Tab-separated table of C-alpha atoms in Angstrom:
chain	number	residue	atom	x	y	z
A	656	UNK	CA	30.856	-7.303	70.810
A	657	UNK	CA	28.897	-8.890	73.333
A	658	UNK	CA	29.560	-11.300	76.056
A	659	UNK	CA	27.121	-13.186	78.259
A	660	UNK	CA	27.781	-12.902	82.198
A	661	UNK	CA	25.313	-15.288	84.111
A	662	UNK	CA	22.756	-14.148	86.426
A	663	UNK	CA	23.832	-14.734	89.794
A	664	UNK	CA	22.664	-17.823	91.471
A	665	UNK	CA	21.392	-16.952	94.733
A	666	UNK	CA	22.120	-19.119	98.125
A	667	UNK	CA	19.780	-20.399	100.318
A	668	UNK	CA	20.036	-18.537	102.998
A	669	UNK	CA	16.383	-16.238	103.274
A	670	UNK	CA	16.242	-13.205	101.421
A	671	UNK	CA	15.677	-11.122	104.882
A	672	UNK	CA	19.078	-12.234	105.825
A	673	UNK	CA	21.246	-10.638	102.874
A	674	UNK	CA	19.493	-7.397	103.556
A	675	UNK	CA	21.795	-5.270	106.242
A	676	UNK	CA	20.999	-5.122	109.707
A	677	UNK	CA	19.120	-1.541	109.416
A	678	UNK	CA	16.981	-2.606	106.022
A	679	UNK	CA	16.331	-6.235	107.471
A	680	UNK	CA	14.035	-4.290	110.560
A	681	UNK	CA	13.063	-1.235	108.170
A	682	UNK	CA	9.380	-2.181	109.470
A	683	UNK	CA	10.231	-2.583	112.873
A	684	UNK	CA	12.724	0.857	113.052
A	685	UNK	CA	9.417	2.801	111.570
A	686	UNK	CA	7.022	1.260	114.272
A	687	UNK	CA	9.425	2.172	116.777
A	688	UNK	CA	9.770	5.888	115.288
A	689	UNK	CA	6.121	6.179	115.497
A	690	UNK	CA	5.552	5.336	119.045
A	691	UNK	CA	8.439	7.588	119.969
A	692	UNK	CA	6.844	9.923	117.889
A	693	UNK	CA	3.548	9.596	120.138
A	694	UNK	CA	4.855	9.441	123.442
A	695	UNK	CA	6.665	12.401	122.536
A	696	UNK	CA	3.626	14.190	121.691
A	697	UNK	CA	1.890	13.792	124.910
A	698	UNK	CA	4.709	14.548	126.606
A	699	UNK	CA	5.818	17.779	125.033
A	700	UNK	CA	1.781	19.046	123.632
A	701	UNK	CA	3.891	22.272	122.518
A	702	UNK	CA	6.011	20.580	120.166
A	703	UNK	CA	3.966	21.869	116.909
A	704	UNK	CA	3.603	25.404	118.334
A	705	UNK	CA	7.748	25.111	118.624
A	706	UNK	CA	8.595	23.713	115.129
A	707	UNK	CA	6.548	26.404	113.962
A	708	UNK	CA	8.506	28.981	115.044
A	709	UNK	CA	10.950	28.036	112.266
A	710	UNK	CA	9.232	27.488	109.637
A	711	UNK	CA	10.906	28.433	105.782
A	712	UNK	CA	8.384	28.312	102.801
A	713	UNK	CA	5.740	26.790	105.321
A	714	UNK	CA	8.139	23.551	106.415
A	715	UNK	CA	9.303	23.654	109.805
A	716	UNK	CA	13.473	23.631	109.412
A	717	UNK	CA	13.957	20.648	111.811
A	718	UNK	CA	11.958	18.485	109.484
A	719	UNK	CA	13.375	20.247	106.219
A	720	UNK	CA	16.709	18.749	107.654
A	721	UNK	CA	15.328	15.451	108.065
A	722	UNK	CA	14.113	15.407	104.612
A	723	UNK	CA	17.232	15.961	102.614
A	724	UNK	CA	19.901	14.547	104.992
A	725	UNK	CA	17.176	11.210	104.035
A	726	UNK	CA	17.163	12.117	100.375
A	727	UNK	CA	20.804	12.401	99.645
A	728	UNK	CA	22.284	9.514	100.319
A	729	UNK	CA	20.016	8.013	98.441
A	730	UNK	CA	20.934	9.901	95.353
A	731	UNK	CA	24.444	9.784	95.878
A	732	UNK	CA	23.785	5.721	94.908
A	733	UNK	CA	22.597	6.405	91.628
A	734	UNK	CA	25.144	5.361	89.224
A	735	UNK	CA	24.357	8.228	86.325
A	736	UNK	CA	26.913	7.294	83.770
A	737	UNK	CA	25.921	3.898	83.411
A	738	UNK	CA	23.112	4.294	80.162
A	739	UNK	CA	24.268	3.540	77.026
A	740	UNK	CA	23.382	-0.072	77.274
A	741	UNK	CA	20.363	0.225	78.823
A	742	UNK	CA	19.302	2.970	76.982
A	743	UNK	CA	19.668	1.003	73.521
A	744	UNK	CA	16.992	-1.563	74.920
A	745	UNK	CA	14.122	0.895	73.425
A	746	UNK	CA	11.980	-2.462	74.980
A	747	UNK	CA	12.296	-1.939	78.287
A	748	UNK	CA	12.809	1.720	78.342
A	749	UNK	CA	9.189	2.124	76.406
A	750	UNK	CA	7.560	-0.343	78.709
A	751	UNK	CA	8.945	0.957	81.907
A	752	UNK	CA	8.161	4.411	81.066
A	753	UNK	CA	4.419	3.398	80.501
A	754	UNK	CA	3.883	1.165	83.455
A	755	UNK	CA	5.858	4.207	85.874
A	756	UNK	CA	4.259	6.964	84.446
A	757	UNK	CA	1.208	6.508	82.912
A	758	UNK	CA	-0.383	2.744	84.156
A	759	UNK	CA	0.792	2.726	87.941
A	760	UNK	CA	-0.675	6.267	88.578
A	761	UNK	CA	-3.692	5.356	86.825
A	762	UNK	CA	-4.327	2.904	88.957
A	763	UNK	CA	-3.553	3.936	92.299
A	764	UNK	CA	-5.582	6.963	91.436
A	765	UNK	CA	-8.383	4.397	90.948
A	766	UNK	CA	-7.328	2.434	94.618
A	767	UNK	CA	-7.326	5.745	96.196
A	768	UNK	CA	-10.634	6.749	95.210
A	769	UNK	CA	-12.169	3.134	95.692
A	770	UNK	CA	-10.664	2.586	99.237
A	771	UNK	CA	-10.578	6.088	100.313
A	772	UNK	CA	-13.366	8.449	98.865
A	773	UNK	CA	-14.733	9.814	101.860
A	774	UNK	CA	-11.189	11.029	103.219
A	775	UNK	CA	-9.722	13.257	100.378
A	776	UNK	CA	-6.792	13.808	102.352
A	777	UNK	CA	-5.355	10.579	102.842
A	778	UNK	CA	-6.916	9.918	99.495
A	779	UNK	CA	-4.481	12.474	98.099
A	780	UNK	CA	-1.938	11.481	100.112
A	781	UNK	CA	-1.468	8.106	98.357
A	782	UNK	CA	-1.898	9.570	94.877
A	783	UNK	CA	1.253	11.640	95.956
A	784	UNK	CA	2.918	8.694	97.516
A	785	UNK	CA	2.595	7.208	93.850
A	786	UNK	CA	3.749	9.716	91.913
A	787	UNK	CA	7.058	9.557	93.395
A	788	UNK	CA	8.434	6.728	91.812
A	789	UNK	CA	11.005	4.559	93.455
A	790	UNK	CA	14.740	5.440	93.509
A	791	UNK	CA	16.185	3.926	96.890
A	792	UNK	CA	14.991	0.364	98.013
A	793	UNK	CA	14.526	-1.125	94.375
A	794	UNK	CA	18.707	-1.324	94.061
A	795	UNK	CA	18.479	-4.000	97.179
A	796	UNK	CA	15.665	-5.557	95.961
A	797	UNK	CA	16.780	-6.141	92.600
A	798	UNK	CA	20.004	-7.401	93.951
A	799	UNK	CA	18.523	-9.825	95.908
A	800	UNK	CA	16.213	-11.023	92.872
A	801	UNK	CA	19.021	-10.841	90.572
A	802	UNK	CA	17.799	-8.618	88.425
A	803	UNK	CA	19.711	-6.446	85.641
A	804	UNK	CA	22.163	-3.598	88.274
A	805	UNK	CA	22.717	-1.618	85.133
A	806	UNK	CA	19.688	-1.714	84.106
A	807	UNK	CA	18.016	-0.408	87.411
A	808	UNK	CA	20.547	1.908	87.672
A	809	UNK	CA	19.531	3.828	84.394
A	810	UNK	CA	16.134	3.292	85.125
A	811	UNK	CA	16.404	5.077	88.368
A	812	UNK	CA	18.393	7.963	86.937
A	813	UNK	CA	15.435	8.821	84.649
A	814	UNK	CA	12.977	8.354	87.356
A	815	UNK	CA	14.864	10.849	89.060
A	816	UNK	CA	15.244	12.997	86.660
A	817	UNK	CA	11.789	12.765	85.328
A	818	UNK	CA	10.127	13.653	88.802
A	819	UNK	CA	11.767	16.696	88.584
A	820	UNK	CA	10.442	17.300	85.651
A	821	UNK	CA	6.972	16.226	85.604
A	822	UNK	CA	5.996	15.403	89.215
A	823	UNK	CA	4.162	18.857	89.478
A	824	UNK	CA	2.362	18.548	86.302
A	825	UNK	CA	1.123	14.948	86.921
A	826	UNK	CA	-0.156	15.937	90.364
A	827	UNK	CA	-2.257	18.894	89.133
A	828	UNK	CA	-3.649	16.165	86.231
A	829	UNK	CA	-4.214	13.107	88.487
A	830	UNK	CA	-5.305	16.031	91.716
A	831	UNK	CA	-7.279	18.476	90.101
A	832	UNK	CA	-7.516	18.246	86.256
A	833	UNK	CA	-8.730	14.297	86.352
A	834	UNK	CA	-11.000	14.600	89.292
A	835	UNK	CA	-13.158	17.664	87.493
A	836	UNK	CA	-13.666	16.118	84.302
A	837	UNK	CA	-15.038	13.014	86.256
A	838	UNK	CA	-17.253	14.764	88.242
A	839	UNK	CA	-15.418	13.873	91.548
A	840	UNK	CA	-14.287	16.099	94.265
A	841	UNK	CA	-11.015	18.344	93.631
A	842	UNK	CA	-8.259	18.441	95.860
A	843	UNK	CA	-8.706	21.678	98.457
A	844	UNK	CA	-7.524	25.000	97.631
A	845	UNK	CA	-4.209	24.922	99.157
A	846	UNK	CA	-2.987	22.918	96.658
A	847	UNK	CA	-1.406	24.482	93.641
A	848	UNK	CA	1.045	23.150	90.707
A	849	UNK	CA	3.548	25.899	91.921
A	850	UNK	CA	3.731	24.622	95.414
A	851	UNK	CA	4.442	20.905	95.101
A	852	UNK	CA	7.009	21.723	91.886
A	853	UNK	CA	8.632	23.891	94.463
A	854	UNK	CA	8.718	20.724	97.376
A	855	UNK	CA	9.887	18.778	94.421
A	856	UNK	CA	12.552	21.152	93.355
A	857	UNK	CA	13.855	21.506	96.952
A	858	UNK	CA	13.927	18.412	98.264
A	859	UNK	CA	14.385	16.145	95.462
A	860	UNK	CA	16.490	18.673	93.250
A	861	UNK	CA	19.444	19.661	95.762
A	862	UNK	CA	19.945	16.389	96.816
A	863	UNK	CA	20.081	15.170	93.293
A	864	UNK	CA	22.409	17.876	92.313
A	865	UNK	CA	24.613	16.660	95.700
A	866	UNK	CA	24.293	13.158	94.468
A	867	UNK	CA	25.563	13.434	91.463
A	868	UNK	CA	28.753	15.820	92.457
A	869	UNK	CA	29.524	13.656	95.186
A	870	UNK	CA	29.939	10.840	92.895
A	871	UNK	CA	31.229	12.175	90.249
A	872	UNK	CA	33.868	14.234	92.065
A	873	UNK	CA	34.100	10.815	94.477
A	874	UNK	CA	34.857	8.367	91.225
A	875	UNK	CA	37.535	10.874	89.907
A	876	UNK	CA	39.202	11.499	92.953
A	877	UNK	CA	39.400	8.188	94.239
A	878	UNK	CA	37.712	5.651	92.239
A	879	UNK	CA	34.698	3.584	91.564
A	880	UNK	CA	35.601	1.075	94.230
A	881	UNK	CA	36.854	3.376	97.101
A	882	UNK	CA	33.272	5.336	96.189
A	883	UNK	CA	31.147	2.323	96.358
A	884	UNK	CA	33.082	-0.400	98.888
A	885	UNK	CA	33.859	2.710	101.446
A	886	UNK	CA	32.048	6.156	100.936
A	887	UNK	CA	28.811	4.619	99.978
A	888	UNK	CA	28.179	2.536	103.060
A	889	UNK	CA	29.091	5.367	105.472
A	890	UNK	CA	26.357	7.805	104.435
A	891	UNK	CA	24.006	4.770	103.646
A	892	UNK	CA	22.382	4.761	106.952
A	893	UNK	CA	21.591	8.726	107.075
A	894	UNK	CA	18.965	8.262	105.058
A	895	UNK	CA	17.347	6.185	107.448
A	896	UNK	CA	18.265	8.229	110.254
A	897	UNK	CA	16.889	11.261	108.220
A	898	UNK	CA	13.474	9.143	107.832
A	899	UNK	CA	13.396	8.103	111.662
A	900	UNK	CA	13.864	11.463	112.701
A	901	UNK	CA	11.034	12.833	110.272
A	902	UNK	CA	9.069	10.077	111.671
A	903	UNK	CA	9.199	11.155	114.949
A	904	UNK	CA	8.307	14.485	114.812
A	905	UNK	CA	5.074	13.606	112.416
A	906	UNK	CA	3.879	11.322	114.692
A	907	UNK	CA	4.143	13.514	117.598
A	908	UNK	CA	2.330	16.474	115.734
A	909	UNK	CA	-0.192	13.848	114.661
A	910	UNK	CA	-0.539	11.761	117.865
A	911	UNK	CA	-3.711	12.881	118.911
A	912	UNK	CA	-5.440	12.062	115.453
A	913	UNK	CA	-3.734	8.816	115.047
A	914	UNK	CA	-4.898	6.963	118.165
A	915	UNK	CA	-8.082	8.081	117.647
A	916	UNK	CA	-8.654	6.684	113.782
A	917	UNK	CA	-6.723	3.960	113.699
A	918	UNK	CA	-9.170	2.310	110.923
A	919	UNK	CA	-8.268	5.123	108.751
A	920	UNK	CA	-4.719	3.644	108.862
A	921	UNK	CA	-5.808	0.427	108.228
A	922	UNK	CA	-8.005	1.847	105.120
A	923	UNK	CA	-4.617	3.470	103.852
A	924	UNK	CA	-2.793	-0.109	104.247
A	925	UNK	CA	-5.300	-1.801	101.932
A	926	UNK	CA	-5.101	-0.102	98.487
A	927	UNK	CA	-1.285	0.440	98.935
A	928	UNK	CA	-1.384	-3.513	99.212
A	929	UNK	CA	-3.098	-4.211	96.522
A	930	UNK	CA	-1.439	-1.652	94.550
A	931	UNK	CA	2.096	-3.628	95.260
A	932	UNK	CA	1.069	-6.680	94.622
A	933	UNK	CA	-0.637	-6.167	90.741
A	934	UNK	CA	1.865	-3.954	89.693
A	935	UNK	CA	4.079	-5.973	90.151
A	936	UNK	CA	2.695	-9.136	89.090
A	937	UNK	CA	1.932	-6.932	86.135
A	938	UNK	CA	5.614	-5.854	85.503
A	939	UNK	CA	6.587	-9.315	85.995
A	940	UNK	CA	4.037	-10.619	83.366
A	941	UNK	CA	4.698	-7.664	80.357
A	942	UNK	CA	8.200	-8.921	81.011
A	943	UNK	CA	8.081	-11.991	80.014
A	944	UNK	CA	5.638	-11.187	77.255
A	945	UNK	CA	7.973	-8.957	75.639
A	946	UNK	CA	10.819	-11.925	75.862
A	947	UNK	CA	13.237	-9.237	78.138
A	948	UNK	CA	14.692	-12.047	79.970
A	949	UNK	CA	14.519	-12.541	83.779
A	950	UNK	CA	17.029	-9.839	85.179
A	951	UNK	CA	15.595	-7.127	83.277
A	952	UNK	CA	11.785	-7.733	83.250
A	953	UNK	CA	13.241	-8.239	87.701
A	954	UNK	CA	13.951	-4.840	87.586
A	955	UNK	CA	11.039	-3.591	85.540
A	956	UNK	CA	9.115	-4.997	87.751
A	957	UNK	CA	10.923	-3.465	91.193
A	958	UNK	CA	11.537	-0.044	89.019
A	959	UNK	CA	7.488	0.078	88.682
A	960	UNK	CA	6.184	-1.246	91.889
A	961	UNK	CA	8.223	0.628	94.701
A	962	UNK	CA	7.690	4.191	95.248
A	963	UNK	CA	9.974	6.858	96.385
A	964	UNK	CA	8.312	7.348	100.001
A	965	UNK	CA	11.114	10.155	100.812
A	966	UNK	CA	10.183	12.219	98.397
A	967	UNK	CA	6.308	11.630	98.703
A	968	UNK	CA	7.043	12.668	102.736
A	969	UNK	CA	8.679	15.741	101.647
A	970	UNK	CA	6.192	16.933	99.028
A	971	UNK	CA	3.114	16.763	101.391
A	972	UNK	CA	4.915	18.656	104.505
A	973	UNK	CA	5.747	21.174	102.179
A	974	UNK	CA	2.503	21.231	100.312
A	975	UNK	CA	-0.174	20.224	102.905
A	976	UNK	CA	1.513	21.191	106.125
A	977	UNK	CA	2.858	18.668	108.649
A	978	UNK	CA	0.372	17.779	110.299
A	979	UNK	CA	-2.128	17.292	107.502
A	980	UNK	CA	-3.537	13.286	106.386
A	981	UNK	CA	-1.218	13.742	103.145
A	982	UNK	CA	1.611	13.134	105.265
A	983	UNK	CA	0.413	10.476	106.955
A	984	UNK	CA	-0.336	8.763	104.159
A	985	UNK	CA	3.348	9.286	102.936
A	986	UNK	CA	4.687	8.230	106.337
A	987	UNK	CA	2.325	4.770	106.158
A	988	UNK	CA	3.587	3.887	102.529
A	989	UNK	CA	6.701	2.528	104.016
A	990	UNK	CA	5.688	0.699	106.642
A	991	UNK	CA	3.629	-1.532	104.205
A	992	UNK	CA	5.762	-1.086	101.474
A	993	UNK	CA	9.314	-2.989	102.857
A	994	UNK	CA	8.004	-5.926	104.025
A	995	UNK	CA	5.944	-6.530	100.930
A	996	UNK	CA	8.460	-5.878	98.197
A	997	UNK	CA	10.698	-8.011	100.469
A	998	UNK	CA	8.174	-11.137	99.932
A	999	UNK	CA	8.129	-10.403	96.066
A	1000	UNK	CA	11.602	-10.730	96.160
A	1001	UNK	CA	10.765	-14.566	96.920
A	1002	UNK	CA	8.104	-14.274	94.340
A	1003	UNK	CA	10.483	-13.300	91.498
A	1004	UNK	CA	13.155	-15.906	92.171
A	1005	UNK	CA	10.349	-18.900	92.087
A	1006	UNK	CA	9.380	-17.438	88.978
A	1007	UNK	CA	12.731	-18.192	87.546
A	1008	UNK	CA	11.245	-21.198	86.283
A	1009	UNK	CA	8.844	-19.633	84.001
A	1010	UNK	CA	12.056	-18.104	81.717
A	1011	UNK	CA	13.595	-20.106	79.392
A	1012	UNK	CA	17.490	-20.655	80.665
A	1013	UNK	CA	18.586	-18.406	77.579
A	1014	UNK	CA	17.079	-15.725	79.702
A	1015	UNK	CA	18.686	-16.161	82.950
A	1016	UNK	CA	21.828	-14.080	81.848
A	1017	UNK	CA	22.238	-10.667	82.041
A	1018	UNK	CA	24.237	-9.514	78.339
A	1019	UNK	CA	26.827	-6.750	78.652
A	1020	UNK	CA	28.505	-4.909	75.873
């Protein structure tokens, strides 16, 4: 049996001011990390020779801790259990599975070597930053769109799950394999399938495995509600903090190279904002194509344009080293990212207008 619950209508206050205090100034909180980051780099010029003095699988520890304490809160929002009705829509789950895995990559491995072709490490750097596929951000987002919360819920589980999975493979394809039949330049070396599954494993597989504990054991012990309304928003902001902190200590191992090229930043900020904007536009256009109704072709849109910056952070410290241009890249994929899915978020509620009102419901079993 199925009943008919009506998309949310949304107020009029801005967008910017639903978010919480700590996502509202994401932007601002990473600027500010940065320039800590730098001033702490000329003050203390032995800070690299330090961190590596405890160093575990080449990842300095202080920065390992940064990584998960920003990964696991994260996961422990992922409502797992929540899939049968999702899962049925064979619509959406095709589509979004294409435009996450196959289409998005695709292109950004295009971007990258349009924009970026003469610096293979920042060029690499963004391929990685796409290849993590969002799991944090997109649950505000779609909120604040009123998308389909079941729906991104699922959605993220198997992007989690999937990365795990696959995220090693795809990076030797869209890295090494790709590049060589084209005739283009390979990634260095360094790089090997075993040592980014590894990252992957580590950093994105114990906090998954923490995630889904905590909430399962959470839910049973003291219910959905407690879990959600009181646990949830405690540990929320760690995962900022753990970014922040990260933050900080790449920018003041990579001070020095920063000041000097800032037009290489500026390079990096173009394709990721062109990348954001057509994917989702494109997301946003397949959905209505394929008749999914507002909230859910919302969230295939959010599901297939954000990126899992976290996880694209952790896989090129532990791959490329700390202070390579592959983590740079990862650490400049936020700071264009929020304040550009925020504006879509505007974007998606004017295009409420294009859906028939059938469509403006979300249907529950």
């Amino acid at each position: 049996m199925k009943s008919v619950t009506a998309t949310p209508v949304p107020d009029t206050a801005p967008v910017a001011q639903k978010l919480s205090f700590l996502d509202r100034y994401l932007a601002l909180w990473i600027l500010l990390a940065m320039a800590a980051g730098l001033g702490m780099g000329r003050i203390f010029p032995q800070l690299g020779e330090l961190l590596d003095r405890f160093t575990v699988a080449r990842i300095s520890v202080p920065i390992a801790i940064g990584l998960l304490v920003m990964m696991y809160p994260v996961l422990a929002k992922v409502r797992y259990n929540e899939t049968g009705r999702v899962l049925a829509d064979r619509k959406l789950m095709i589509t979004s599975l294409v435009i996450n895995w196959i289409l998005a990559p695709a292109f950004m491995f295009v971007l990258a070597w349009i924009f970026l072709a003469d610096l293979p490490e920042y060029r690499t750097g963004l391929i990685i930053v796409d290849l993590a596929r969002c799991i944090a951000m997109v649950f505000i987002l779609n909120d604040l769109a009123c998308g389909d919360r079941e729906a991104a819920a699922v959605l993220v589980a198997i992007n989690s799950v999937f990365q795990v999975l696959a995220f090693g493979a795809l990076g030797w394809f869209y890295l090494q394999l790709l590049p060589s039949w084209l005739g283009l330049e390979t990634t260095s070396a360094e790089f090997s399938i075993a040592a980014i599954t590894v990252s992957v494993l580590v950093f994105l597989g114990i906090p998954l495995v923490a995630g889904f504990l905590t909430r399962t054991l959470g839910k049973k012990a003291k219910g959905r509600e407690w879990y959600e309304g009181k646990f949830l928003p405690k540990i929320g902001p760690w995962a900022l903090y753990g970014l922040l902190f990260t933050i900080v200590l790449l920018f003041a191992l990579q001070g020095d190279r920063i000041i000097s090229n800032p037009w290489d930043v500026l390079r990096m900020a173009l394709p990721l904002l062109t990348y954001f904007v057509v994917v989702f536009g494109a997301g946003m256009l397949i959905g209505r194509a394929l008749n999914l109704g507002y909230p859910r072709t919302t969230t295939l849109a959010f599901t297939a344009a954000g990126n899992n910056f976290e996880l694209a952070i952790a896989v090129a410290i532990a791959t490329f080293g700390a202070t390579s241009g592959q983590a740079l890249a990862g650490v400049v994929g936020p700071l264009i990212e929020v304040p550009i899915l925020v504006a879509l978020v505007y974007v998606a509620l004017w295009s409420r207008k294009f859906f028939p009102s059938t469509q403006l419901a979300t249907t529950s079993v």
